[in-house]
Short mmCIF file of C-alpha atoms in Angstrom, two decimals:
data_model
loop_
_atom_site.label_atom_id
_atom_site.label_comp_id
_atom_site.label_asym_id
_atom_site.label_seq_id
_atom_site.Cartn_x
_atom_site.Cartn_y
_atom_site.Cartn_z
CA MET A 1 18.51 -56.52 -12.87
CA GLU A 2 18.47 -55.82 -9.63
CA LEU A 3 15.22 -53.82 -7.88
CA LYS A 4 17.44 -50.59 -6.94
CA ASP A 5 19.30 -50.35 -10.24
CA ALA A 6 15.68 -50.77 -11.99
CA MET A 7 14.18 -47.91 -9.77
CA LEU A 8 17.13 -45.27 -10.74
CA GLU A 9 16.65 -46.11 -14.56
CA LEU A 10 13.21 -45.43 -13.94
CA ILE A 11 13.90 -42.09 -12.26
CA ARG A 12 16.22 -41.13 -14.93
CA LYS A 13 13.52 -41.99 -17.78
CA CYS A 14 11.28 -40.02 -15.85
CA SER A 15 13.31 -36.65 -15.64
CA THR A 16 14.84 -36.62 -19.20
CA ASP A 17 12.37 -38.09 -21.35
CA LEU A 18 8.53 -37.48 -22.03
CA SER A 19 6.05 -40.08 -22.68
CA PRO A 20 4.81 -40.24 -26.14
CA ASP A 21 1.00 -39.25 -25.74
CA VAL A 22 2.50 -35.82 -24.07
CA GLU A 23 5.17 -35.22 -27.00
CA LYS A 24 2.33 -35.59 -29.42
CA ALA A 25 0.29 -33.33 -27.74
CA ILE A 26 2.65 -30.90 -27.63
CA LYS A 27 3.92 -31.31 -31.52
CA GLU A 28 -0.14 -31.04 -31.97
CA ALA A 29 -0.38 -27.92 -30.24
CA TYR A 30 2.60 -26.24 -31.97
CA GLU A 31 0.75 -27.28 -35.18
CA THR A 32 -2.17 -25.46 -34.21
CA GLU A 33 -0.44 -22.10 -33.05
CA ASP A 34 -0.31 -19.10 -35.71
CA GLU A 35 2.70 -18.72 -37.16
CA ARG A 36 5.14 -15.76 -36.04
CA THR A 37 3.11 -15.68 -32.46
CA SER A 38 4.81 -15.86 -29.06
CA ALA A 39 2.70 -19.10 -28.72
CA LYS A 40 4.35 -20.55 -31.93
CA ASN A 41 7.82 -19.90 -30.58
CA VAL A 42 7.15 -21.01 -26.96
CA PHE A 43 5.94 -24.51 -28.54
CA GLY A 44 9.42 -24.42 -30.72
CA THR A 45 11.70 -23.92 -27.77
CA ILE A 46 9.69 -26.66 -25.62
CA LEU A 47 10.35 -29.32 -28.42
CA GLU A 48 13.81 -28.34 -29.19
CA ASN A 49 14.17 -28.73 -25.77
CA ILE A 50 12.72 -32.29 -25.26
CA ALA A 51 14.85 -33.47 -27.90
CA LEU A 52 17.91 -31.84 -26.33
CA ALA A 53 16.84 -33.47 -22.95
CA ARG A 54 16.35 -36.86 -24.28
CA GLU A 55 19.80 -36.64 -26.56
CA ALA A 56 22.06 -35.79 -23.59
CA SER A 57 19.77 -37.79 -21.03
CA SER A 58 19.71 -34.38 -18.88
CA PRO A 59 16.65 -33.22 -16.85
CA ILE A 60 14.02 -31.71 -19.40
CA CYS A 61 13.30 -29.11 -16.62
CA GLN A 62 15.59 -27.79 -13.69
CA ASP A 63 12.72 -28.42 -11.33
CA THR A 64 12.98 -31.95 -11.14
CA GLY A 65 10.06 -31.89 -8.69
CA ALA A 66 8.73 -33.98 -5.97
CA ILE A 67 9.20 -37.85 -6.17
CA VAL A 68 5.91 -39.37 -5.91
CA CYS A 69 5.62 -43.49 -6.41
CA TYR A 70 2.59 -45.51 -6.75
CA VAL A 71 3.64 -49.34 -6.03
CA ASP A 72 1.24 -52.35 -6.93
CA PHE A 73 2.39 -55.52 -5.54
CA PRO A 74 1.44 -59.24 -4.89
CA VAL A 75 0.39 -60.64 -1.93
CA GLY A 76 3.39 -61.63 0.30
CA ASP A 77 5.95 -58.88 -1.44
CA SER A 78 7.37 -56.26 1.10
CA GLU A 79 6.66 -52.25 1.05
CA LYS A 80 10.06 -51.86 2.79
CA LYS A 81 12.01 -53.30 -0.07
CA TYR A 82 10.56 -50.74 -2.29
CA ARG A 83 11.05 -47.84 -0.21
CA GLU A 84 14.87 -48.83 0.24
CA ALA A 85 14.86 -49.27 -3.29
CA LEU A 86 13.63 -45.83 -4.16
CA GLU A 87 15.25 -43.99 -1.49
CA TRP A 88 18.98 -45.38 -2.59
CA ALA A 89 17.71 -44.74 -6.13
CA ALA A 90 16.65 -41.29 -5.50
CA ALA A 91 20.17 -40.29 -3.80
CA GLU A 92 22.02 -42.02 -6.73
CA ALA A 93 20.00 -39.87 -9.28
CA THR A 94 20.79 -36.74 -7.47
CA LYS A 95 24.31 -37.43 -7.77
CA LEU A 96 24.19 -38.19 -11.25
CA GLN A 97 22.14 -34.70 -11.86
CA TYR A 98 18.86 -36.48 -12.88
CA LEU A 99 17.48 -35.20 -9.97
CA ARG A 100 18.02 -31.47 -7.94
CA PRO A 101 18.11 -31.98 -4.58
CA ASN A 102 14.66 -30.98 -3.41
CA ALA A 103 13.77 -31.89 -0.23
CA VAL A 104 13.70 -28.98 2.31
CA ASP A 105 12.97 -29.14 5.89
CA PRO A 106 10.20 -26.50 6.76
CA ILE A 107 11.57 -26.24 10.37
CA THR A 108 15.04 -25.72 9.71
CA GLY A 109 14.99 -24.56 6.25
CA LYS A 110 17.60 -27.10 5.59
CA ASN A 111 17.98 -28.91 2.34
CA SER A 112 18.71 -32.70 2.73
CA GLY A 113 20.99 -32.45 -0.41
CA ASN A 114 19.76 -35.56 -1.85
CA ASN A 115 15.88 -36.01 -1.77
CA ILE A 116 15.65 -37.94 1.13
CA GLY A 117 13.60 -36.68 3.93
CA VAL A 118 10.28 -37.08 6.25
CA ASN A 119 7.64 -38.41 3.90
CA ALA A 120 10.40 -37.90 0.67
CA PRO A 121 9.97 -39.60 -1.61
CA TYR A 122 6.15 -40.19 -0.79
CA MET A 123 5.15 -43.60 -1.81
CA HIS A 124 1.67 -45.12 -2.46
CA PHE A 125 1.04 -48.84 -1.83
CA HIS A 126 -1.49 -50.97 -3.22
CA GLN A 127 -1.84 -54.64 -2.83
CA TRP A 128 -3.24 -56.35 -6.20
CA ASP A 129 -4.00 -60.21 -7.31
CA LYS A 130 -1.25 -60.14 -10.31
CA ASP A 131 1.77 -61.93 -9.76
CA GLU A 132 3.98 -58.70 -11.17
CA VAL A 133 4.52 -55.47 -9.59
CA ARG A 134 3.81 -52.51 -11.24
CA VAL A 135 5.62 -48.96 -10.02
CA ARG A 136 4.44 -45.60 -11.58
CA LEU A 137 6.59 -42.48 -10.91
CA MET A 138 5.67 -39.18 -11.18
CA LEU A 139 8.26 -35.95 -10.97
CA LYS A 140 5.90 -33.00 -10.02
CA GLY A 141 7.22 -29.67 -10.24
CA GLY A 142 6.88 -27.26 -7.27
CA GLY A 143 5.36 -24.28 -9.62
CA SER A 144 2.59 -26.24 -11.03
CA GLU A 145 1.74 -27.78 -7.72
CA ASN A 146 1.15 -24.37 -5.95
CA VAL A 147 -1.69 -23.29 -8.63
CA GLY A 148 -3.79 -26.55 -7.53
CA ALA A 149 -7.08 -25.83 -5.72
CA GLN A 150 -9.51 -27.18 -3.62
CA TYR A 151 -13.01 -26.10 -3.64
CA LYS A 152 -15.90 -26.82 -1.37
CA LEU A 153 -19.41 -26.67 -3.28
CA PRO A 154 -21.71 -24.72 -3.05
CA ASP A 155 -19.23 -21.71 -3.95
CA THR A 156 -21.42 -18.66 -3.52
CA GLY A 157 -18.92 -16.44 -5.50
CA LEU A 158 -19.02 -18.22 -8.59
CA LYS A 159 -22.34 -19.49 -8.41
CA ALA A 160 -21.27 -23.11 -8.30
CA GLY A 161 -23.74 -25.63 -7.23
CA ARG A 162 -23.37 -28.97 -5.90
CA ASP A 163 -23.69 -30.82 -9.70
CA LEU A 164 -21.44 -31.04 -12.74
CA ARG A 165 -22.36 -27.74 -13.77
CA GLY A 166 -20.73 -26.48 -10.79
CA VAL A 167 -17.81 -28.67 -10.88
CA ARG A 168 -16.90 -27.25 -14.53
CA LYS A 169 -17.29 -23.43 -13.07
CA VAL A 170 -14.47 -24.40 -10.13
CA ILE A 171 -12.10 -26.20 -12.79
CA ILE A 172 -12.48 -23.05 -15.06
CA ASP A 173 -11.98 -20.74 -12.34
CA ALA A 174 -8.32 -22.75 -11.35
CA VAL A 175 -7.11 -22.63 -14.50
CA LEU A 176 -8.09 -19.02 -14.82
CA LYS A 177 -6.23 -18.09 -11.64
CA ALA A 178 -3.00 -20.19 -12.37
CA GLN A 179 -2.70 -18.51 -15.56
CA GLY A 180 0.96 -18.97 -17.02
CA GLN A 181 2.12 -19.50 -13.73
CA GLY A 182 2.01 -23.66 -13.35
CA CYS A 183 4.01 -23.47 -16.86
CA ALA A 184 1.25 -23.45 -19.20
CA PRO A 185 -0.28 -25.59 -21.57
CA GLY A 186 -1.30 -27.28 -18.04
CA ILE A 187 -2.77 -31.01 -17.79
CA ILE A 188 -5.54 -30.88 -15.01
CA GLY A 189 -6.34 -33.61 -12.98
CA VAL A 190 -9.87 -33.55 -11.08
CA GLY A 191 -10.85 -35.50 -8.26
CA ILE A 192 -14.88 -35.03 -7.11
CA GLY A 193 -15.90 -36.27 -3.81
CA GLY A 194 -14.47 -38.17 -0.86
CA ASP A 195 -12.92 -35.95 1.96
CA ARG A 196 -10.34 -33.16 1.40
CA VAL A 197 -7.25 -35.83 1.50
CA THR A 198 -8.74 -38.39 -0.76
CA SER A 199 -10.22 -35.89 -3.11
CA PHE A 200 -6.59 -34.40 -3.95
CA ALA A 201 -5.06 -38.04 -4.16
CA LEU A 202 -7.80 -38.98 -6.62
CA SER A 203 -6.96 -35.92 -8.61
CA LYS A 204 -3.53 -36.58 -8.71
CA GLU A 205 -3.68 -40.16 -9.68
CA GLN A 206 -5.77 -39.04 -12.92
CA PHE A 207 -2.09 -37.76 -14.61
CA PHE A 208 -1.44 -41.41 -15.01
CA ARG A 209 -3.86 -41.59 -17.81
CA THR A 210 -3.20 -41.54 -21.39
CA LEU A 211 -3.55 -38.14 -22.65
CA GLY A 212 -7.23 -38.08 -24.71
CA GLU A 213 -8.39 -41.07 -23.20
CA ARG A 214 -11.66 -40.28 -22.21
CA SER A 215 -13.60 -41.22 -18.61
CA GLU A 216 -15.45 -44.59 -18.63
CA ASN A 217 -18.27 -42.63 -17.00
CA PRO A 218 -20.13 -41.17 -19.96
CA ASP A 219 -21.31 -37.76 -18.15
CA LEU A 220 -17.82 -37.27 -16.88
CA ALA A 221 -16.33 -38.21 -20.19
CA ALA A 222 -18.58 -35.33 -21.98
CA LEU A 223 -17.69 -32.80 -19.09
CA GLU A 224 -13.77 -33.31 -19.71
CA GLU A 225 -14.52 -32.96 -23.64
CA GLU A 226 -16.44 -29.69 -22.76
CA LEU A 227 -13.73 -28.60 -20.50
CA MET A 228 -11.05 -29.04 -23.23
CA ASP A 229 -12.77 -26.64 -25.09
CA ASP A 230 -13.70 -24.05 -22.66
CA LEU A 231 -10.32 -24.12 -21.15
CA ASN A 232 -8.73 -23.53 -24.64
CA LYS A 233 -11.13 -20.83 -25.17
CA LEU A 234 -9.37 -18.79 -22.38
CA ASN A 235 -6.68 -18.13 -24.76
CA ILE A 236 -4.39 -17.92 -21.68
CA GLY A 237 -1.94 -19.76 -23.89
CA PRO A 238 2.06 -21.40 -23.27
CA MET A 239 3.65 -19.42 -20.53
CA GLY A 240 0.52 -17.14 -20.29
CA PHE A 241 1.75 -15.33 -23.65
CA GLY A 242 -1.90 -15.82 -25.08
CA GLY A 243 -2.65 -18.34 -27.56
CA LYS A 244 -4.98 -21.12 -28.40
CA THR A 245 -3.18 -24.02 -26.04
CA THR A 246 -4.17 -23.48 -22.38
CA ALA A 247 -4.65 -27.12 -21.70
CA LEU A 248 -2.90 -30.09 -23.11
CA GLY A 249 -5.51 -32.28 -21.19
CA VAL A 250 -8.56 -32.87 -18.59
CA ASN A 251 -8.82 -35.77 -16.60
CA ILE A 252 -11.91 -35.95 -14.03
CA ALA A 253 -12.70 -39.11 -11.81
CA ALA A 254 -15.14 -38.81 -8.80
CA GLN A 255 -15.84 -41.08 -5.64
CA HIS A 256 -18.39 -41.56 -3.08
CA ARG A 257 -18.80 -38.17 -0.88
CA HIS A 258 -20.44 -37.86 2.57
CA PRO A 259 -24.08 -35.97 2.41
CA ALA A 260 -22.56 -32.70 3.85
CA THR A 261 -19.16 -32.54 1.92
CA TYR A 262 -18.78 -31.79 -1.94
CA TYR A 263 -15.19 -31.45 -2.41
CA VAL A 264 -13.52 -30.61 -5.97
CA SER A 265 -9.77 -30.69 -6.08
CA ILE A 266 -7.53 -30.08 -9.00
CA SER A 267 -4.22 -30.95 -9.36
CA TYR A 268 -2.31 -29.06 -12.37
CA THR A 269 0.75 -30.26 -14.02
CA CYS A 270 3.03 -28.19 -16.22
CA TRP A 271 3.58 -29.15 -20.16
CA ALA A 272 7.04 -30.87 -18.82
CA TYR A 273 4.85 -33.76 -17.48
CA ARG A 274 6.91 -36.65 -15.88
CA ARG A 275 5.54 -39.90 -15.17
CA LYS A 276 6.52 -43.13 -16.14
CA SER A 277 5.57 -46.57 -15.61
CA MET A 278 7.72 -49.83 -14.82
CA THR A 279 6.64 -53.35 -14.66
CA ILE A 280 8.80 -56.71 -13.23
CA LYS A 281 7.48 -59.91 -13.77
CA GLY A 282 9.97 -62.10 -12.26
CA SER A 283 13.62 -60.95 -13.43
CA GLU A 284 11.85 -59.05 -16.45
CA VAL A 285 11.57 -55.41 -16.24
CA SER A 286 9.90 -53.22 -18.67
CA TYR A 287 9.34 -49.48 -18.84
CA ASP A 288 6.60 -47.51 -20.65
CA MET B 1 15.98 -9.35 -31.15
CA ILE B 2 17.97 -6.77 -29.07
CA LYS B 3 21.33 -7.52 -27.51
CA LEU B 4 21.83 -6.52 -24.04
CA GLN B 5 25.01 -7.01 -22.25
CA THR B 6 25.37 -6.56 -18.64
CA PRO B 7 26.09 -3.88 -17.05
CA ILE B 8 23.04 -2.34 -18.36
CA SER B 9 21.94 1.28 -18.29
CA GLU B 10 18.89 2.53 -16.80
CA GLU B 11 18.51 4.54 -20.24
CA GLN B 12 18.62 0.90 -22.29
CA ILE B 13 16.17 -0.16 -19.88
CA ARG B 14 13.72 2.62 -20.22
CA GLU B 15 14.10 1.77 -24.07
CA LEU B 16 12.56 -1.41 -23.66
CA LYS B 17 8.99 -2.33 -24.38
CA VAL B 18 6.27 -5.23 -24.02
CA GLY B 19 6.47 -7.87 -26.56
CA ASP B 20 10.12 -6.74 -27.33
CA GLU B 21 12.51 -10.16 -27.85
CA VAL B 22 15.86 -9.65 -25.97
CA SER B 23 19.37 -11.84 -26.31
CA LEU B 24 20.91 -11.15 -22.91
CA SER B 25 25.00 -11.60 -22.42
CA GLY B 26 26.97 -10.86 -19.44
CA THR B 27 27.22 -12.03 -15.61
CA ILE B 28 24.03 -12.55 -13.81
CA VAL B 29 22.58 -13.91 -10.57
CA THR B 30 20.31 -16.52 -9.70
CA ALA B 31 18.27 -15.83 -6.76
CA ARG B 32 14.59 -17.35 -5.50
CA ASP B 33 12.77 -17.44 -2.48
CA ALA B 34 15.44 -17.74 0.64
CA ALA B 35 17.84 -15.30 -1.56
CA HIS B 36 14.86 -12.77 -1.73
CA LYS B 37 14.11 -13.10 1.84
CA LEU B 38 17.28 -12.49 2.80
CA MET B 39 18.13 -9.54 0.87
CA VAL B 40 15.19 -7.81 2.01
CA GLU B 41 15.24 -8.61 5.65
CA GLU B 42 19.19 -8.34 6.14
CA LYS B 43 20.42 -6.17 3.07
CA PRO B 44 23.53 -8.39 2.80
CA ASP B 45 26.46 -6.39 0.88
CA PHE B 46 28.17 -9.68 -0.15
CA ILE B 47 26.07 -9.57 -3.40
CA ARG B 48 25.68 -5.84 -3.94
CA GLU B 49 28.46 -5.26 -6.60
CA HIS B 50 27.11 -8.48 -8.72
CA LEU B 51 23.80 -7.38 -8.77
CA LYS B 52 24.41 -3.08 -9.62
CA ASP B 53 23.12 -2.80 -13.18
CA SER B 54 22.75 -6.58 -13.59
CA VAL B 55 20.05 -9.07 -13.66
CA ILE B 56 18.38 -11.27 -11.02
CA TYR B 57 17.29 -14.57 -12.54
CA HIS B 58 14.45 -16.61 -10.96
CA CYS B 59 16.05 -20.22 -11.13
CA GLY B 60 17.12 -23.12 -9.12
CA PRO B 61 19.45 -24.85 -11.27
CA VAL B 62 20.61 -28.65 -11.43
CA VAL B 63 24.16 -28.31 -11.07
CA LYS B 64 27.18 -30.26 -11.34
CA LYS B 65 30.74 -30.03 -9.70
CA ASP B 66 33.42 -31.76 -11.28
CA ASP B 67 36.54 -33.76 -9.81
CA ASN B 68 38.33 -30.10 -10.19
CA GLY B 69 35.63 -28.73 -7.70
CA GLU B 70 34.21 -26.63 -10.94
CA TYR B 71 30.20 -26.26 -11.09
CA SER B 72 28.73 -26.17 -14.12
CA PHE B 73 24.76 -26.12 -14.48
CA ILE B 74 23.10 -29.22 -16.21
CA ALA B 75 18.98 -27.36 -16.20
CA ALA B 76 18.15 -24.46 -15.77
CA GLY B 77 14.99 -22.79 -16.62
CA PRO B 78 13.04 -20.00 -14.99
CA THR B 79 11.07 -20.66 -11.82
CA THR B 80 7.74 -19.16 -10.82
CA SER B 81 8.23 -15.42 -10.03
CA SER B 82 4.69 -14.67 -8.17
CA ARG B 83 6.28 -15.58 -4.82
CA GLU B 84 8.81 -12.76 -4.84
CA GLU B 85 5.89 -10.28 -5.32
CA PRO B 86 6.31 -9.03 -1.82
CA TYR B 87 9.99 -8.55 -2.12
CA GLN B 88 10.89 -7.71 -5.95
CA ALA B 89 10.31 -4.08 -6.03
CA ASP B 90 12.47 -3.25 -2.73
CA VAL B 91 14.92 -5.28 -3.75
CA MET B 92 15.50 -3.92 -7.50
CA CYS B 93 15.50 -0.47 -5.88
CA GLU B 94 17.87 -1.44 -2.84
CA TYR B 95 20.29 -3.11 -5.50
CA SER B 96 19.87 -1.09 -8.53
CA VAL B 97 18.81 -4.09 -10.75
CA ARG B 98 17.83 -3.55 -14.06
CA ALA B 99 16.13 -6.80 -14.99
CA VAL B 100 14.26 -9.85 -13.72
CA ILE B 101 14.28 -12.88 -15.55
CA GLY B 102 11.47 -15.57 -14.51
CA LYS B 103 8.26 -17.24 -15.61
CA GLY B 104 4.57 -16.38 -14.82
CA GLY B 105 4.89 -12.41 -14.95
CA MET B 106 4.56 -10.33 -11.45
CA GLY B 107 2.08 -8.16 -9.90
CA PRO B 108 1.39 -4.61 -9.33
CA LYS B 109 3.78 -3.71 -6.74
CA THR B 110 6.83 -5.12 -8.95
CA ALA B 111 4.92 -3.02 -11.92
CA GLU B 112 5.47 -0.07 -9.73
CA GLY B 113 9.02 -0.86 -8.92
CA LEU B 114 9.90 -1.02 -12.57
CA LYS B 115 8.58 2.22 -13.24
CA LYS B 116 10.01 3.95 -10.16
CA CYS B 117 13.84 2.47 -10.55
CA GLY B 118 14.23 1.53 -13.94
CA GLY B 119 13.65 -1.94 -14.52
CA VAL B 120 11.94 -5.06 -16.67
CA TYR B 121 10.61 -8.26 -16.53
CA LEU B 122 11.92 -10.59 -18.62
CA HIS B 123 10.07 -14.35 -19.49
CA ALA B 124 12.00 -17.15 -20.36
CA VAL B 125 10.19 -20.12 -21.36
CA GLY B 126 9.53 -22.32 -18.28
CA GLY B 127 10.73 -25.88 -18.13
CA ALA B 128 13.15 -25.55 -20.78
CA GLY B 129 15.97 -26.33 -18.26
CA SER B 130 18.26 -28.37 -20.79
CA LEU B 131 18.26 -25.94 -23.83
CA ILE B 132 18.72 -22.73 -21.04
CA ALA B 133 21.60 -24.69 -19.36
CA GLN B 134 23.51 -24.19 -22.51
CA ARG B 135 23.30 -20.69 -22.70
CA VAL B 136 25.18 -20.61 -19.21
CA THR B 137 28.75 -20.55 -20.18
CA LYS B 138 30.32 -20.48 -16.93
CA VAL B 139 29.88 -20.55 -13.04
CA GLU B 140 31.70 -17.51 -11.46
CA THR B 141 31.11 -18.01 -7.90
CA VAL B 142 28.30 -19.02 -5.35
CA TYR B 143 26.98 -17.64 -1.76
CA LYS B 144 24.88 -19.46 0.77
CA LEU B 145 25.11 -22.92 -0.78
CA GLU B 146 25.40 -24.61 2.41
CA GLU B 147 23.01 -22.89 4.13
CA PHE B 148 19.97 -22.42 1.29
CA GLY B 149 21.00 -25.70 -0.51
CA THR B 150 21.28 -25.77 -4.71
CA PRO B 151 18.05 -24.61 -5.85
CA GLU B 152 18.24 -21.54 -3.72
CA ALA B 153 21.78 -20.27 -3.31
CA PHE B 154 23.24 -17.12 -5.13
CA TRP B 155 24.78 -18.57 -8.35
CA VAL B 156 26.42 -15.56 -10.16
CA ILE B 157 26.72 -17.28 -13.94
CA LYS B 158 28.07 -16.01 -17.49
CA VAL B 159 25.26 -16.14 -19.91
CA GLU B 160 25.80 -15.78 -23.69
CA ASP B 161 22.80 -14.90 -25.58
CA PHE B 162 20.21 -16.07 -23.19
CA PRO B 163 16.43 -15.67 -25.02
CA CYS B 164 13.85 -13.75 -22.92
CA VAL B 165 10.97 -11.50 -24.17
CA VAL B 166 9.44 -8.42 -22.39
CA THR B 167 6.56 -8.97 -20.57
CA MET B 168 6.70 -6.36 -18.10
CA ASP B 169 8.22 -2.64 -18.82
CA SER B 170 9.42 0.67 -16.96
CA HIS B 171 6.30 2.17 -18.48
CA GLY B 172 3.34 0.36 -16.95
CA GLY B 173 2.93 -2.02 -19.59
CA SER B 174 2.37 -5.57 -18.41
CA LEU B 175 1.42 -8.57 -20.85
CA HIS B 176 0.46 -10.75 -17.66
CA LYS B 177 -2.07 -7.60 -16.51
CA ASP B 178 -3.58 -7.91 -20.10
CA ILE B 179 -3.93 -11.63 -20.55
CA LEU B 180 -5.46 -12.03 -17.05
CA GLU B 181 -7.88 -9.07 -17.82
CA MET B 182 -8.87 -10.84 -21.14
CA SER B 183 -9.11 -14.43 -19.80
CA THR B 184 -11.03 -13.31 -16.97
CA LYS B 185 -13.84 -11.83 -19.76
CA LYS B 186 -13.67 -14.71 -21.18
CA ALA B 187 -14.22 -17.02 -18.13
CA GLU B 188 -17.28 -14.81 -16.80
CA GLU B 189 -18.75 -15.50 -20.57
CA LEU B 190 -18.24 -19.27 -20.25
CA MET B 191 -19.35 -19.43 -16.59
CA SER B 192 -22.86 -17.75 -17.42
CA LYS B 193 -23.72 -20.45 -19.83
#
């Protein structure tokens, strides 16, 4: 398969079908909610929508998101090749209605009409030692992006200090402020440390972790577990209607910081948690 | 399930309460960020007849244009409403809009507008794009498509049995306000641990 066609298929899969771990988490949430509640009804509608989108190969959500792509490639390979293939695929996917045109020029207000623009799609490149290529794609909805937040510790208002107890407080605060606006239940990606940019980048990359898989760092793993409990006790529920499920996942990672700074960046994504990955080895392409 | 058909009277709207499940049919108009800014700043007349006693839908659809130039909706769930909070009450009163469909709820200024001018906020399931598109039976016309782009244009559409829940009514009731108060209290308890 040609690279550009493989990219198009990756976009189609990502926009129209959820990963099995995400769908499983939503099914479990449906089981957890009480009968004859708005929360139960919402999850019923969501599951119906997922099945329909898959069958019709149509977008799960009309906000097909911002296109964020991570490419890991072997030594000697070209970034340009992947950029050109993804741009072709994004424009083609827009024509085929797998994507909504989502690239707007902030100066003129003009929508480019094909998802191509300055830094759109956004690509991260990483060279690695393997002889295969991994392309990971995220379609990140705008509503959920708007409820992300960055905190600078210490935070006096929240009495959050420069430690994991402080981190816990700001995460609770961010999810409280998000209410139902980011299409709860959400998945929360957290980056601790780094500068303002790398902190957010780390938080977003956490969305590629399998749901329920805990951090390798035992302190962070314990905090993830604790926060899953905490956040669901907020009872914001799906869509902010109230209910037992406010978070489907909490993934936290840390990196070293400058002595003067302590950033906690929180990326939020909606239940329509669209990420897919593709591996290219020789002429073989596989998706998961 | 309460059936509503556009045009909707103020009296019908005043009967609705938070928690009511509604099934909406008739002609409604999608409008979001650029459209609301325009409606407040320039008060254009072209959209007036479509909005009177009708419904604004906060939605930026995925749209297909077939070979005959006819449009249809492929995915059409609600977008976050809170971005229109500065505009919504003024738009509803100016154009006699009876309801807004969106997600995430709206704030105090909109709540006041709903009371004063007789309107409700209807919540649809966010992200349910494919499912809701099936309730859109016809795209009647579109305004500002070139200028605003597909997501932000005014799409005048016909819907049948569009399912929503009343989460803000014309009597000051708001599920969003209640959930915010309850969850804030819980968050304070959790943070004091």
